[in-house]
PDB file of C-alpha atoms in Angstrom:
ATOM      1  CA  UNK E   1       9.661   4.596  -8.444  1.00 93.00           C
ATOM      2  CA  UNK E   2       9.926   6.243 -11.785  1.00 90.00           C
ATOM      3  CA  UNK E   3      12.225   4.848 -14.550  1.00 87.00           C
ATOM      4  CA  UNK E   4      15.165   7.192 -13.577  1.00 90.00           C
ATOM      5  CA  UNK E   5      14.988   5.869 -10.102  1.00 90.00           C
ATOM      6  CA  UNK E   6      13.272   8.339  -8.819  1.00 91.00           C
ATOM      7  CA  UNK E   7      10.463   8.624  -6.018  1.00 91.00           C
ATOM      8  CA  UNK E   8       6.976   9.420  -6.025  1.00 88.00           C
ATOM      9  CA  UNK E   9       3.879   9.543  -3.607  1.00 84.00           C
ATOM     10  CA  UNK E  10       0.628   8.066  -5.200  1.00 87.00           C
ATOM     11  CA  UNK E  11      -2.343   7.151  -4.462  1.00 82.00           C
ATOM     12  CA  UNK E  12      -2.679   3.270  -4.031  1.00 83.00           C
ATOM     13  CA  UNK E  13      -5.587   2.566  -6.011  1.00 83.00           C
ATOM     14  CA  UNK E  14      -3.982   3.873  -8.741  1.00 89.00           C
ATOM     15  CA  UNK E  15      -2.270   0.842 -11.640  1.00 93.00           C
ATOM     16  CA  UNK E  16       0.958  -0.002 -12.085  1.00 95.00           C
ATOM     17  CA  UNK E  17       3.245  -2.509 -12.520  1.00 95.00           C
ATOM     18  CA  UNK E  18       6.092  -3.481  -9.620  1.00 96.00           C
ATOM     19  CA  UNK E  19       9.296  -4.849  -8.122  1.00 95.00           C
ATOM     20  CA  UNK E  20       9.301  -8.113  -5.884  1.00 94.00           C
ATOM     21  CA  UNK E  21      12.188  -8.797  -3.893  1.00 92.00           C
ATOM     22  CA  UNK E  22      12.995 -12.569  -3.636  1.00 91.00           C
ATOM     23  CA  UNK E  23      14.953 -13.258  -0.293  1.00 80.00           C
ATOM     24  CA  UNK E  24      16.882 -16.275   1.067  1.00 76.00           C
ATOM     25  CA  UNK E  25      18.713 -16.191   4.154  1.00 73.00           C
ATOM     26  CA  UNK E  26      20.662 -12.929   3.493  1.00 76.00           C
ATOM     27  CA  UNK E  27      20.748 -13.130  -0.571  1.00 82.00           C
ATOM     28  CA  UNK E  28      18.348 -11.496  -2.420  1.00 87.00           C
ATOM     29  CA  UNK E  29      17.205 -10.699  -5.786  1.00 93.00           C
ATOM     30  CA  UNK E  30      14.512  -8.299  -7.785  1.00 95.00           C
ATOM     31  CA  UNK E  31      11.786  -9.111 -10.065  1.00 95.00           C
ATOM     32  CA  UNK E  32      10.077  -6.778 -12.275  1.00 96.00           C
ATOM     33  CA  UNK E  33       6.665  -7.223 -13.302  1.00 96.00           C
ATOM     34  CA  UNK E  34       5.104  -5.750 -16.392  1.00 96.00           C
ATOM     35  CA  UNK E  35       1.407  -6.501 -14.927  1.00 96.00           C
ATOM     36  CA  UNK E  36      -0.501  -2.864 -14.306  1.00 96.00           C
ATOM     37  CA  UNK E  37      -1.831  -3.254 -10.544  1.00 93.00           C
ATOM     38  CA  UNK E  38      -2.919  -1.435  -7.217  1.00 91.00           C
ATOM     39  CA  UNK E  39      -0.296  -1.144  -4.573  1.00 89.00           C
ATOM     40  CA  UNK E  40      -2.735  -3.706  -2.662  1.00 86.00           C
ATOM     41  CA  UNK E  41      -2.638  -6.026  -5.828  1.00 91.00           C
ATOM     42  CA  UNK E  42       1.294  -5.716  -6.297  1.00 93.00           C
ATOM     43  CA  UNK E  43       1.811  -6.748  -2.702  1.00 91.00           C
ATOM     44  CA  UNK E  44      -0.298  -9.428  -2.734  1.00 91.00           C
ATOM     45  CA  UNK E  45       1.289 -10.923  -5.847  1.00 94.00           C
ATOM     46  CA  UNK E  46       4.870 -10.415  -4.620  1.00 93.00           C
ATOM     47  CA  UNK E  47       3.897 -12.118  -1.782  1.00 90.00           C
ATOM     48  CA  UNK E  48       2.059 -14.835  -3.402  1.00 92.00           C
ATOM     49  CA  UNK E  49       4.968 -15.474  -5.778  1.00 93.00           C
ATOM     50  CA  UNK E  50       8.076 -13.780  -4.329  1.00 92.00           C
ATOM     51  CA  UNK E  51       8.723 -12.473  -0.960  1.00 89.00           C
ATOM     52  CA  UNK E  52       6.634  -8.702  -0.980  1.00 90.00           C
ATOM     53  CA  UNK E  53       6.991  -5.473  -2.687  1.00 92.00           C
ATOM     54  CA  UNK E  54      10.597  -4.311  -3.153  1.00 91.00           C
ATOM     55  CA  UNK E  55      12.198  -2.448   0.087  1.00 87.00           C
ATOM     56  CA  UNK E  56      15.141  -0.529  -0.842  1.00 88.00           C
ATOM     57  CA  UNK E  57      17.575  -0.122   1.904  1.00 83.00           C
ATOM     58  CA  UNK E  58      20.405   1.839   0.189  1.00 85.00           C
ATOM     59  CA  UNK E  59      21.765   3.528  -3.263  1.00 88.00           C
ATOM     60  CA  UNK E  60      23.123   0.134  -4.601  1.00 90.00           C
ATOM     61  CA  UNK E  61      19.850  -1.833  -4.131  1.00 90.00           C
ATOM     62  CA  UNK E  62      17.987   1.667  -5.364  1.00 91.00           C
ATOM     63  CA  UNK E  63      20.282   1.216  -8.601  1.00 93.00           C
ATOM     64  CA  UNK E  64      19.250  -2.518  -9.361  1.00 93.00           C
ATOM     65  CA  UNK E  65      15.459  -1.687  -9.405  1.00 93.00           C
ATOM     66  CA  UNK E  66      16.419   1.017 -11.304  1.00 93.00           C
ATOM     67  CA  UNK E  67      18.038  -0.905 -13.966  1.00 94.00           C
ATOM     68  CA  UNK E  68      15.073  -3.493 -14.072  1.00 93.00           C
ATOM     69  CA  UNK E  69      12.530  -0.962 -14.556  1.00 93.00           C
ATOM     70  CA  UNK E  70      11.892  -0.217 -18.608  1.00 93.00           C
ATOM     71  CA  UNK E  71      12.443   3.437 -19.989  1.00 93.00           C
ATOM     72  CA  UNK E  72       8.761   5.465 -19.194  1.00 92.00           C
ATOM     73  CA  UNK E  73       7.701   2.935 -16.884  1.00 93.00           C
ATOM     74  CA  UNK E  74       6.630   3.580 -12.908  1.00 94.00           C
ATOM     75  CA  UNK E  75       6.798   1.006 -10.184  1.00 95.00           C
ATOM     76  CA  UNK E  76       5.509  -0.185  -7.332  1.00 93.00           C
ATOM     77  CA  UNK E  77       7.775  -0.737  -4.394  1.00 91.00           C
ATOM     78  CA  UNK E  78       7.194  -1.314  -0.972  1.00 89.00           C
ATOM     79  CA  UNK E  79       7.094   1.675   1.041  1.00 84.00           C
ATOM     80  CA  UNK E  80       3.972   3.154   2.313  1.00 76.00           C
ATOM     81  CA  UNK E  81       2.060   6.169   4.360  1.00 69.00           C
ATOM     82  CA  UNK E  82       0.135   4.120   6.730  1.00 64.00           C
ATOM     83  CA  UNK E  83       0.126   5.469  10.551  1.00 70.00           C
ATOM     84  CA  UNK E  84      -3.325   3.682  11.136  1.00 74.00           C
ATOM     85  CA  UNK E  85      -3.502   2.448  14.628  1.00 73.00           C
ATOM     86  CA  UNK E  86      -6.524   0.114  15.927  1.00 76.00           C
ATOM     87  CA  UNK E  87      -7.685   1.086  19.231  1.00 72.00           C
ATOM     88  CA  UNK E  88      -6.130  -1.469  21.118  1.00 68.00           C
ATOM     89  CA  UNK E  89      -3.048   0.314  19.994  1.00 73.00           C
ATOM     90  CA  UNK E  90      -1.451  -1.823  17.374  1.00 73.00           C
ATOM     91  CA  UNK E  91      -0.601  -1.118  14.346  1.00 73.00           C
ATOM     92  CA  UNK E  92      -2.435  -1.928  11.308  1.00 73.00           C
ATOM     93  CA  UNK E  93      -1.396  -4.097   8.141  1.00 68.00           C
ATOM     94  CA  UNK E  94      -4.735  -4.836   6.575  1.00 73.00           C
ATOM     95  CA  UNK E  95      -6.981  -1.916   5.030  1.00 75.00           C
ATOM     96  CA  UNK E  96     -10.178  -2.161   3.152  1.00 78.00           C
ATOM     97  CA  UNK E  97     -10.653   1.576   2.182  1.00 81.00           C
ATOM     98  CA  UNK E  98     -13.668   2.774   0.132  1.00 83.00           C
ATOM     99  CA  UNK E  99     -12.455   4.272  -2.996  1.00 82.00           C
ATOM    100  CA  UNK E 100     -11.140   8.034  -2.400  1.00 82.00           C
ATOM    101  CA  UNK E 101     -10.630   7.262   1.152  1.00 84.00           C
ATOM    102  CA  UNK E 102      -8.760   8.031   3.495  1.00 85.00           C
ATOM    103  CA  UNK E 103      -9.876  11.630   2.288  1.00 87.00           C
ATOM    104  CA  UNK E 104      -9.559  13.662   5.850  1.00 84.00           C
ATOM    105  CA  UNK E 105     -11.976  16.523   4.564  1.00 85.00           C
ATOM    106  CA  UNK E 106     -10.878  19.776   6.359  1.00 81.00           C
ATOM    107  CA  UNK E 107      -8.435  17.515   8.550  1.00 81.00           C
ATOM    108  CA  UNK E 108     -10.856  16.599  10.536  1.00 86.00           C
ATOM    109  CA  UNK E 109     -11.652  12.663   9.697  1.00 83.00           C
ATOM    110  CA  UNK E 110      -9.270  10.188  12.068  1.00 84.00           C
ATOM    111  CA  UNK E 111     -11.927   7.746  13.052  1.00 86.00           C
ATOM    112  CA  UNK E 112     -12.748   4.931  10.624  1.00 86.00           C
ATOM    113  CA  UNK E 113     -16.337   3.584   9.983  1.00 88.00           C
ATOM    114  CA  UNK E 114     -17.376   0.356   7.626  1.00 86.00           C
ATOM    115  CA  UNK E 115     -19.535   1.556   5.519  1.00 80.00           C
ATOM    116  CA  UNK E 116     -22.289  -1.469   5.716  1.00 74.00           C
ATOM    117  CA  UNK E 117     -23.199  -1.306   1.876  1.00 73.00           C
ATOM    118  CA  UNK E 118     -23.095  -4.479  -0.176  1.00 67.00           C
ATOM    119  CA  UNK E 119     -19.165  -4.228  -0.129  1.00 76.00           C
ATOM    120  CA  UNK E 120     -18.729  -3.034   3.609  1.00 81.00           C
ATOM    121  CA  UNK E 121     -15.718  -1.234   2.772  1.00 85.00           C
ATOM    122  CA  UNK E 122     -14.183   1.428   5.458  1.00 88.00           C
ATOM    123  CA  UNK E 123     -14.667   5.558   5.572  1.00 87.00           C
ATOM    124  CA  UNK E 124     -12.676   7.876   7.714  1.00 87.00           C
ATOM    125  CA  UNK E 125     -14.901   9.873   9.476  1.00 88.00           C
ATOM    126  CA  UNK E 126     -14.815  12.538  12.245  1.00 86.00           C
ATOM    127  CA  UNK E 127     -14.551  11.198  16.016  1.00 87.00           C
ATOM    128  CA  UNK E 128     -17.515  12.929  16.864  1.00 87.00           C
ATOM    129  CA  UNK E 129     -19.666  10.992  14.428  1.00 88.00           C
ATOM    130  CA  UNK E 130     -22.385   9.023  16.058  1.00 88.00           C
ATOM    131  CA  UNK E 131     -22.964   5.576  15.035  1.00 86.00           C
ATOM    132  CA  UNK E 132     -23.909   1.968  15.857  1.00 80.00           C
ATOM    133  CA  UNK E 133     -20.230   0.207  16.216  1.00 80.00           C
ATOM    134  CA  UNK E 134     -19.879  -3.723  17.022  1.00 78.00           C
ATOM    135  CA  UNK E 135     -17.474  -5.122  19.836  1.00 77.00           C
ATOM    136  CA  UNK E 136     -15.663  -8.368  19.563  1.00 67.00           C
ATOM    137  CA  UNK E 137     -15.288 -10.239  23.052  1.00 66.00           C
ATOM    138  CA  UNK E 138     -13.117 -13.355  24.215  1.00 59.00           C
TER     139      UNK E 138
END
């Protein structure tokens, strides 16, 4: 969200600071923070500290994080672009991308691999693909 209350698509790696929403029962209040982090980061925190990253369910509550947020300054709220589904068909809440991924090169990447370097961090990669893959069991 940009100063003037605005939205904007970005990518989550990127830094920036956020809004928290702190929620009991059906009262709630936000919290800016001035830290510069990734979406990842800011959700973490909010949850660590707060409740999570802002959701904004109408004008009014779109008006209070506006008047938090400092003139020039971008924030962090909660909404994302995830329709990542693991193959069991749920949905999925935890990502681990590699930096500049998901990248879908030519539209054609909607399979994800771990990329088994020292940080093991996930690829999207073309179903085709061929590739050793691991299997968990009960």
């Amino acid at each position: 969200m940009y100063d003037k209350g605005t939205w904007n698509d970005k990518r989550c790696d990127e830094l920036s600071a956020a809004v928290c929403i702190n929620a009991t029962g059906p009262n709630h209040t936000f919290v800016f923070i001035s830290q510069n982090m990734t979406w990842a980061e800011a959700q973490s925190y909010c949850r660590a500290n707060h409740r999570d990253l802002a959701s904004v369910r109408n004008e009014a509550e779109n008006q209070q994080i506006k008047d938090l947020v400092p003139p020039g300054q971008k924030v962090w709220i909660g909404l994302f672009r995830d329709s990542w589904k693991w193959s069991d068909g749920t949905n999925s809440s935890y990502t681990y991308w590699n930096d500049y991924e998901p990248n879908n090169i030519a539209g054609k990447e909607a399979c994800v691999a771990a990329n088994i370097d020292p940080h093991g961090k996930w690829e999207d990669w073309n179903c085709d693909t061929t590739a050793a893959f691991i299997c968990y069991g009960e």
